[in-house]
XYZ file of C-alpha atoms in Angstrom:
562
model
C 0.000 0.000 0.000
C 2.777 2.434 0.816
C 4.436 2.048 -2.558
C 1.116 2.456 -4.321
C 0.274 5.563 -2.325
C 3.727 7.009 -2.981
C 3.369 6.461 -6.709
C -0.052 8.134 -6.598
C 1.437 11.147 -4.866
C 4.157 11.494 -7.509
C 1.575 11.236 -10.261
C -0.599 13.868 -8.603
C 2.341 16.207 -8.178
C 2.712 16.410 -11.943
C -0.935 15.932 -12.859
C -2.891 18.028 -15.308
C -5.334 20.553 -13.867
C -8.478 21.043 -15.927
C -9.537 24.664 -15.714
C -12.502 26.078 -17.644
C -12.382 23.109 -19.994
C -8.685 23.674 -20.838
C -6.134 21.021 -19.832
C -2.789 22.349 -18.707
C 0.133 19.961 -19.007
C 2.305 19.348 -15.991
C 4.896 22.016 -16.756
C 2.223 24.675 -17.354
C 0.453 23.798 -14.106
C 3.761 23.900 -12.278
C 4.588 27.282 -13.815
C 1.161 28.626 -12.859
C 1.807 27.733 -9.210
C 5.261 29.246 -9.184
C 4.362 32.616 -10.661
C 0.990 32.893 -8.845
C -1.042 33.444 -12.002
C -4.765 32.792 -11.793
C -6.135 30.566 -14.573
C -9.117 31.455 -16.700
C -12.440 31.623 -14.871
C -14.001 28.209 -14.408
C -17.560 28.396 -15.655
C -19.559 25.855 -13.673
C -22.003 23.534 -15.364
C -25.735 23.976 -14.772
C -26.573 20.534 -16.137
C -27.510 19.069 -12.758
C -28.759 22.189 -10.997
C -29.922 25.012 -13.307
C -29.484 28.535 -12.027
C -32.861 30.176 -11.496
C -33.249 33.149 -13.774
C -35.106 36.342 -12.996
C -34.361 39.884 -11.918
C -30.790 39.075 -10.929
C -28.023 37.905 -13.277
C -24.586 36.641 -12.129
C -22.823 39.942 -12.780
C -22.021 42.762 -10.373
C -24.109 45.406 -12.117
C -27.189 43.186 -11.787
C -26.485 42.173 -8.170
C -26.325 45.883 -7.265
C -30.122 45.916 -7.494
C -30.073 44.190 -4.083
C -31.747 45.847 -1.098
C -31.434 44.440 2.408
C -34.848 43.157 3.563
C -36.545 44.902 6.445
C -36.828 41.696 8.469
C -33.044 41.568 8.761
C -32.714 45.252 9.577
C -35.329 44.860 12.334
C -34.071 41.531 13.737
C -30.643 42.728 14.957
C -29.787 39.488 16.790
C -29.306 35.932 15.566
C -27.839 32.779 17.101
C -25.764 30.252 15.205
C -25.273 26.522 15.745
C -21.743 26.157 14.351
C -21.951 22.393 14.814
C -20.624 19.491 12.778
C -18.305 16.466 12.982
C -15.360 18.609 14.089
C -17.193 18.872 17.423
C -16.797 15.119 17.957
C -13.391 15.389 19.720
C -14.525 18.588 21.493
C -11.132 20.151 20.879
C -11.964 23.392 19.100
C -12.000 24.853 15.640
C -10.093 23.739 12.516
C -9.560 20.333 14.103
C -9.859 18.440 10.793
C -6.887 20.409 9.489
C -4.727 20.767 12.602
C -4.941 17.054 13.464
C -2.718 16.492 10.409
C -0.107 19.121 11.330
C 2.610 17.560 13.463
C 3.320 19.667 16.546
C -0.087 21.372 16.688
C -1.933 20.878 19.987
C -4.856 19.244 18.228
C -2.454 16.845 16.483
C -1.071 15.873 19.882
C -4.545 15.468 21.356
C -5.627 13.316 18.413
C -2.573 11.095 18.706
C -3.174 10.580 22.437
C -6.917 9.946 22.071
C -7.360 8.203 18.732
C -3.898 7.155 17.600
C -2.022 8.210 14.460
C -3.902 9.981 11.675
C -2.613 7.375 9.240
C -4.898 4.825 10.943
C -7.641 7.029 12.395
C -8.174 10.095 10.248
C -10.963 12.601 10.222
C -13.242 10.186 8.401
C -13.186 7.970 11.510
C -14.376 10.904 13.632
C -17.277 11.306 11.213
C -18.104 7.638 11.698
C -18.050 8.041 15.496
C -20.144 11.228 15.633
C -23.712 10.288 16.657
C -25.358 13.516 17.892
C -27.366 11.238 20.134
C -28.926 13.929 22.371
C -29.708 16.503 19.690
C -33.130 18.114 20.160
C -33.410 20.999 17.691
C -36.823 22.172 18.907
C -35.575 22.529 22.475
C -32.373 24.317 21.461
C -34.004 26.765 19.058
C -36.725 27.528 21.622
C -33.982 28.421 24.122
C -32.340 30.701 21.551
C -35.660 32.374 20.849
C -36.086 32.883 24.592
C -32.658 34.547 24.574
C -34.017 37.117 22.135
C -32.745 35.768 18.813
C -34.868 36.695 15.806
C -33.042 34.474 13.335
C -31.253 31.163 13.605
C -28.351 29.931 11.473
C -27.115 26.329 11.175
C -23.831 25.024 9.793
C -24.538 23.307 6.461
C -20.904 22.375 5.932
C -17.496 23.537 7.081
C -14.032 23.487 5.537
C -14.112 19.782 6.478
C -16.325 19.276 3.383
C -18.996 17.232 5.220
C -22.616 18.099 4.427
C -24.952 18.223 7.430
C -27.976 17.570 5.246
C -29.504 15.175 2.729
C -27.002 15.830 -0.051
C -27.249 14.221 -3.475
C -23.781 15.350 -4.537
C -21.717 14.756 -1.388
C -21.801 11.105 -0.207
C -20.078 12.181 2.998
C -23.175 13.611 4.652
C -25.076 13.367 7.932
C -27.907 11.248 6.506
C -25.607 8.456 5.320
C -22.925 8.690 8.023
C -22.419 9.716 11.629
C -25.768 10.889 13.076
C -27.661 9.470 10.061
C -30.051 12.399 10.361
C -30.908 15.353 8.152
C -29.542 17.986 10.508
C -30.351 21.016 8.359
C -33.850 19.655 7.828
C -34.305 19.341 11.592
C -32.938 22.807 12.250
C -35.139 24.363 9.578
C -38.287 22.783 10.994
C -37.425 23.946 14.515
C -36.703 27.501 13.364
C -39.956 27.759 11.426
C -41.970 26.316 14.344
C -40.452 28.952 16.634
C -41.196 31.789 14.234
C -37.538 32.553 13.519
C -35.969 33.333 10.191
C -33.737 30.475 9.065
C -30.206 30.657 7.732
C -27.400 28.306 6.752
C -23.649 28.802 6.738
C -21.551 27.368 3.901
C -17.757 27.069 4.227
C -16.806 24.108 2.023
C -15.340 26.092 -0.899
C -12.005 26.081 0.948
C -11.635 22.329 1.453
C -9.388 22.177 -1.630
C -6.514 23.994 0.097
C -7.572 23.697 3.739
C -7.293 19.891 3.795
C -3.851 19.752 2.167
C -2.035 18.692 5.379
C -3.998 15.410 5.103
C -1.698 14.547 2.180
C 1.304 14.503 4.488
C 2.926 12.120 6.947
C 4.700 12.304 10.297
C 8.271 13.511 10.023
C 9.270 12.029 13.365
C 8.481 9.099 15.654
C 7.260 5.558 15.031
C 4.913 6.634 12.203
C 7.528 8.617 10.315
C 6.804 8.543 6.602
C 3.492 6.700 6.948
C 1.005 8.706 4.825
C -2.104 10.186 6.385
C -5.419 9.250 4.828
C -5.809 12.351 2.633
C -4.730 10.494 -0.503
C -6.700 7.295 0.023
C -8.758 6.083 -2.910
C -12.081 4.313 -3.170
C -10.324 1.104 -4.235
C -8.364 1.017 -0.976
C -11.595 0.822 1.024
C -12.224 -2.835 0.230
C -12.868 -4.636 3.523
C -12.839 -1.336 5.474
C -15.773 0.248 7.274
C -15.883 2.893 4.533
C -16.003 0.417 1.660
C -17.888 1.915 -1.276
C -17.059 5.502 -0.277
C -14.338 7.538 -1.935
C -12.213 9.460 0.614
C -11.475 11.947 -2.162
C -15.115 13.033 -2.084
C -14.295 14.207 1.435
C -10.666 15.316 1.345
C -10.550 16.511 -2.303
C -6.808 16.035 -2.461
C -6.172 14.799 -5.991
C -3.986 17.814 -6.723
C -0.487 19.144 -6.071
C 0.152 20.942 -2.811
C -0.245 24.704 -2.815
C 2.644 26.941 -1.912
C 2.363 29.472 0.869
C 0.432 30.091 4.067
C -3.151 28.847 4.176
C -4.306 32.319 5.229
C -2.780 33.778 2.063
C -4.523 31.090 0.033
C -7.853 31.967 1.617
C -8.685 34.556 -0.979
C -8.198 32.775 -4.352
C -6.297 35.811 -5.586
C -3.121 36.161 -7.709
C 0.094 35.556 -5.826
C -1.549 33.541 -3.044
C 0.209 30.349 -4.109
C -2.865 28.124 -4.255
C -3.133 25.150 -6.553
C -6.012 26.016 -8.929
C -9.236 24.098 -8.213
C -10.505 21.722 -10.868
C -13.646 22.000 -12.967
C -15.049 18.957 -11.143
C -14.457 20.551 -7.734
C -16.147 23.826 -8.698
C -19.086 22.016 -10.329
C -19.616 19.897 -7.241
C -19.561 22.871 -4.875
C -22.071 24.692 -7.076
C -24.419 21.671 -7.283
C -24.299 21.062 -3.526
C -25.088 24.664 -2.691
C -27.900 25.075 -5.214
C -29.481 21.868 -3.915
C -29.186 23.185 -0.342
C -31.046 26.347 -1.342
C -33.732 24.492 -3.265
C -34.413 21.950 -0.509
C -34.441 24.163 2.574
C -35.400 27.667 1.331
C -33.114 29.588 3.712
C -33.728 33.257 4.411
C -30.007 33.831 4.922
C -26.808 32.278 3.583
C -23.541 33.007 5.358
C -20.545 32.402 3.096
C -17.228 32.124 4.921
C -15.478 33.568 1.896
C -13.741 36.655 0.675
C -16.497 38.206 -1.447
C -18.094 34.963 -2.772
C -17.132 31.267 -2.870
C -14.342 30.448 -5.357
C -14.260 34.065 -6.529
C -12.523 35.083 -8.789
C -11.320 31.718 -10.149
C -14.876 30.484 -10.806
C -18.303 31.943 -11.516
C -19.870 29.495 -9.012
C -20.384 32.126 -6.289
C -21.900 34.678 -8.655
C -24.354 32.124 -10.032
C -25.297 30.961 -6.532
C -25.985 34.573 -5.488
C -28.234 35.220 -8.495
C -30.023 31.894 -7.974
C -30.625 32.648 -4.289
C -32.029 36.114 -4.925
C -34.264 34.985 -7.780
C -35.463 31.986 -5.763
C -36.277 34.173 -2.759
C -38.439 36.393 -4.940
C -40.237 33.326 -6.299
C -40.883 31.968 -2.798
C -42.130 35.322 -1.498
C -44.496 36.543 -4.191
C -41.954 38.753 -5.919
C -40.520 40.238 -2.716
C -36.786 39.777 -2.070
C -36.338 38.444 1.448
C -32.834 36.966 1.050
C -29.705 37.910 2.989
C -26.322 36.828 1.627
C -23.209 37.390 3.763
C -19.713 37.856 2.339
C -16.435 39.067 3.842
C -13.814 41.673 2.920
C -16.143 43.485 0.523
C -15.435 46.673 -1.380
C -17.957 49.519 -0.989
C -19.536 48.546 -4.335
C -19.755 44.856 -3.372
C -21.535 45.816 -0.148
C -24.366 47.036 -2.366
C -24.748 43.470 -3.697
C -24.868 41.561 -0.398
C -24.583 42.083 3.368
C -21.042 42.634 4.611
C -20.003 40.314 7.455
C -17.213 41.259 9.861
C -15.765 38.290 11.757
C -15.120 38.841 15.465
C -15.129 42.589 15.112
C -17.076 45.741 14.368
C -16.954 48.831 12.239
C -15.706 51.854 14.186
C -18.465 54.059 12.765
C -22.040 54.068 11.446
C -22.135 52.209 8.140
C -24.391 53.511 5.356
C -25.632 49.973 4.577
C -26.740 47.216 6.963
C -23.975 44.800 7.964
C -23.363 41.962 10.413
C -20.714 40.906 12.863
C -20.279 37.225 13.629
C -18.639 36.094 16.819
C -18.651 33.200 19.254
C -18.780 32.901 23.004
C -15.934 30.375 22.784
C -14.266 28.501 19.928
C -16.206 28.175 16.684
C -16.286 24.405 17.135
C -16.866 23.143 20.666
C -13.807 23.087 22.925
C -14.410 21.463 26.293
C -11.238 23.084 27.611
C -12.970 26.462 27.470
C -15.785 25.042 29.589
C -13.362 23.491 32.064
C -11.597 26.846 32.423
C -14.959 28.723 32.596
C -13.625 30.999 29.875
C -16.664 31.825 27.740
C -17.619 35.381 26.869
C -19.995 36.688 29.513
C -23.546 37.824 28.804
C -22.309 41.334 29.602
C -19.696 41.153 26.841
C -22.268 39.842 24.371
C -24.785 42.586 25.214
C -22.153 45.301 24.947
C -21.148 43.949 21.544
C -24.769 43.843 20.414
C -25.510 47.403 21.544
C -22.337 48.763 19.934
C -22.991 46.965 16.633
C -26.661 47.966 16.445
C -25.758 51.625 17.002
C -23.637 51.410 13.823
C -26.365 49.871 11.616
C -25.284 46.278 12.197
C -26.597 42.938 13.406
C -24.978 40.412 15.733
C -24.802 36.717 14.805
C -23.644 34.846 17.910
C -22.345 31.280 17.872
C -23.094 29.126 20.904
C -21.052 25.948 20.290
C -22.719 22.579 20.765
C -21.040 19.499 22.177
C -20.657 16.351 20.109
C -23.935 14.947 21.430
C -25.909 18.014 20.275
C -26.341 19.808 23.604
C -24.657 22.839 25.113
C -22.978 22.852 28.520
C -24.109 24.460 31.783
C -21.877 27.530 31.441
C -23.262 28.223 27.976
C -26.804 27.739 29.245
C -26.171 30.387 31.885
C -24.898 32.880 29.311
C -27.890 32.249 27.029
C -30.342 32.693 29.917
C -28.692 35.942 31.092
C -28.836 37.384 27.584
C -32.531 36.529 27.494
C -33.248 38.281 30.778
C -31.626 41.491 29.574
C -33.378 41.339 26.209
C -36.819 40.828 27.701
C -36.468 44.133 29.570
C -34.472 46.116 27.039
C -35.302 44.535 23.677
C -37.333 47.526 22.508
C -34.045 49.479 22.387
C -32.646 46.875 19.965
C -35.346 45.471 17.663
C -36.550 47.642 14.829
C -34.232 50.523 15.676
C -32.056 52.537 13.320
C -28.847 54.485 13.881
C -29.165 58.010 15.251
C -27.041 60.946 14.080
C -24.030 59.625 16.032
C -23.485 56.099 17.278
C -22.282 57.131 20.704
C -19.861 59.006 22.887
C -17.287 58.244 25.558
C -13.639 57.159 25.922
C -14.119 53.834 24.106
C -14.991 55.693 20.889
C -11.495 57.122 20.718
C -9.843 53.745 21.351
C -11.791 51.812 18.692
C -9.381 49.446 16.922
C -9.186 49.258 13.114
C -10.354 46.166 11.276
C -7.772 43.512 10.414
C -8.571 41.463 7.328
C -12.121 40.203 7.706
C -12.473 41.762 11.169
C -10.734 40.579 14.341
C -10.819 43.812 16.334
C -13.254 42.755 19.059
C -12.405 43.026 22.730
C -10.002 45.931 22.304
C -12.238 48.614 23.872
C -13.147 48.634 27.580
C -16.509 50.222 28.305
C -17.114 52.456 31.305
C -20.028 54.564 32.616
C -19.182 57.419 30.229
C -19.565 55.139 27.210
C -23.038 55.333 25.700
C -24.645 54.220 22.441
C -27.559 55.832 20.604
C -30.311 54.423 18.376
C -33.722 55.722 17.408
C -37.191 54.452 16.586
C -40.091 56.719 15.636
C -40.143 59.566 18.199
C -37.837 57.859 20.707
C -34.073 58.006 21.196
C -32.669 55.078 23.149
C -29.432 55.691 25.014
C -27.643 52.661 26.427
C -25.128 53.269 29.214
C -22.635 50.440 28.928
C -21.712 50.422 32.615
C -24.458 51.190 35.159
C -23.596 54.087 37.432
C -25.005 55.921 40.447
C -23.499 59.187 39.205
C -25.340 61.776 37.120
C -25.430 60.762 33.469
C -24.186 63.476 31.108
C -25.103 63.214 27.422
C -23.300 65.866 25.387
C -24.874 64.834 22.088
C -28.318 65.774 23.462
C -27.395 69.248 24.650
C -29.352 72.110 23.085
C -26.186 73.517 21.591
C -24.796 70.244 20.258
C -26.146 70.840 16.769
C -27.344 67.215 16.685
C -30.715 67.421 18.412
C -33.195 70.141 17.456
C -36.437 68.733 18.858
C -38.010 68.840 22.301
C -37.534 66.193 24.968
C -40.835 65.380 26.654
C -39.884 62.459 28.885
C -36.903 60.441 30.104
C -37.304 57.034 31.724
C -35.148 53.989 32.305
C -36.267 50.622 30.961
C -36.854 48.155 33.778
C -37.217 50.841 36.434
C -40.389 52.403 37.822
C -38.542 55.285 39.517
C -39.213 58.764 38.162
C -36.005 60.250 36.821
C -34.814 63.808 37.292
C -33.421 65.324 34.094
C -32.528 68.651 32.564
C -31.512 69.631 29.049
C -28.928 72.392 29.020
C -26.911 73.968 26.232
C -23.947 71.638 26.643
C -25.618 68.416 27.709
C -28.627 66.488 28.887
C -28.163 65.480 32.519
C -30.075 62.582 34.018
C -30.052 61.447 37.629
C -30.169 57.630 37.605
C -32.574 55.642 39.784
C -31.415 54.585 43.223
C -31.401 50.959 42.083
C -30.127 49.978 38.643
C -32.387 47.476 36.813
C -29.357 45.312 35.950
C -25.568 45.278 36.173
C -24.906 44.821 32.431
C -26.171 47.952 30.659
C -29.059 50.297 31.392
C -31.206 51.999 28.777
C -32.703 55.484 28.811
C -35.864 55.873 26.752
C -36.058 59.512 25.658
C -39.350 60.560 24.100
C -39.170 63.566 21.806
C -41.227 65.818 19.561
C -39.970 67.731 16.547
């Protein structure tokens, strides 16, 4: 077997790559990798899954007709079940990649728990994942009780495993592991609870992300023994996976890319990636179109720079047009679809909803956007639970209030354990968020940005975005940090650290140049005490109640007339 596998690797290293119907010989493919050139755009086939035609065509000028639906603008808060077979070991995110990288902590954990990846690879974790205690109705009801207005489920991750009844990916949750249609179960639960339903799709990156699975240990007793990333269907005879092709999962019939995986994330010139094949792009397109057609999501979160496989393939553009046209067909001609993409130019933000990962814009954005973050690791990590190291409800609420003041939404991941439940620390966070939202939700739902998003020391210390985001947690909020939103004749002011001192709001002073109306009443949500307030030239001063309604963030409801 070793000799056969080694020969296969050599053949793959000099194989032809078929791009847009053109076969490049080995030397041309090698040259393309070395100089970082991007091949011609791969035009995916619509033979299996035709793109729905209509108002939107798969070109930027047509996609610019997009307008963010009001349901999303009003919802403000969603919760995400970022849950799949990588949760089986309960050792955090990117496990299916890191378990193949010698020296990584997840590699070490895998070796200690399951043995070498040459014998027990990621496919064995899929086999062992049962999701035996998963109750989607109970979980989604808890998220609704926490104040979520939309729910998003992981359809697939970079691990290339489909958590739904997939015609085009044999490695899916109906045939393997749980042997359940997880997306189908999530969709039903979301609809029953009156929540908008979304799916997240990450599998476009499996091509480069899984490349460490082609390797082998460089040290120790398994030195030189290949991992299972290059296994073929023929080698499954007599194995538990007989009849399945590991390449449908690992997608590693190609030469290794050159460079850092983070550079290869973007499918752009100079990144060093090995160009994806026509077959790979076709399959991703078919899987995603089928997902849309079967489950009618209201939202699709793409974990991609701009769109999946962009700019090396038109797959992402066609999927976007199909989704928008389908949404209009499902909703009597009304576009109700939300499509998330990352690292978007100002023009691209007119075509979809910009997502910022683990971060926030420092200012009010002209178009609706979303931040996605997690209370722990994206995939469940029991070490975070054991260290009691989740984000607190206070941190989540502060993030939500800050994001909403800047015209954004918050999509919060609450990781699930392998069995489909969340732990006691997570349950506490979810419940505390719900308590705050039940009292203060009117200052969140259906609001729009005011003339300024806020004031206070944290405004000056706002960190710039890095790549797709990653600037969260830099600012520390105190009692002088406030955020503004408005709805009809009300301005809501959230004080991000409850205080017993007089609250001073400079933006609402008569001479601020921001507020020209008349304040008729000031009250605090959750408190029955009558507040003393006065609007002067330089500021609005408010004496807080003797007892704060909560210790997370208090909200002033300021009623005005023009």
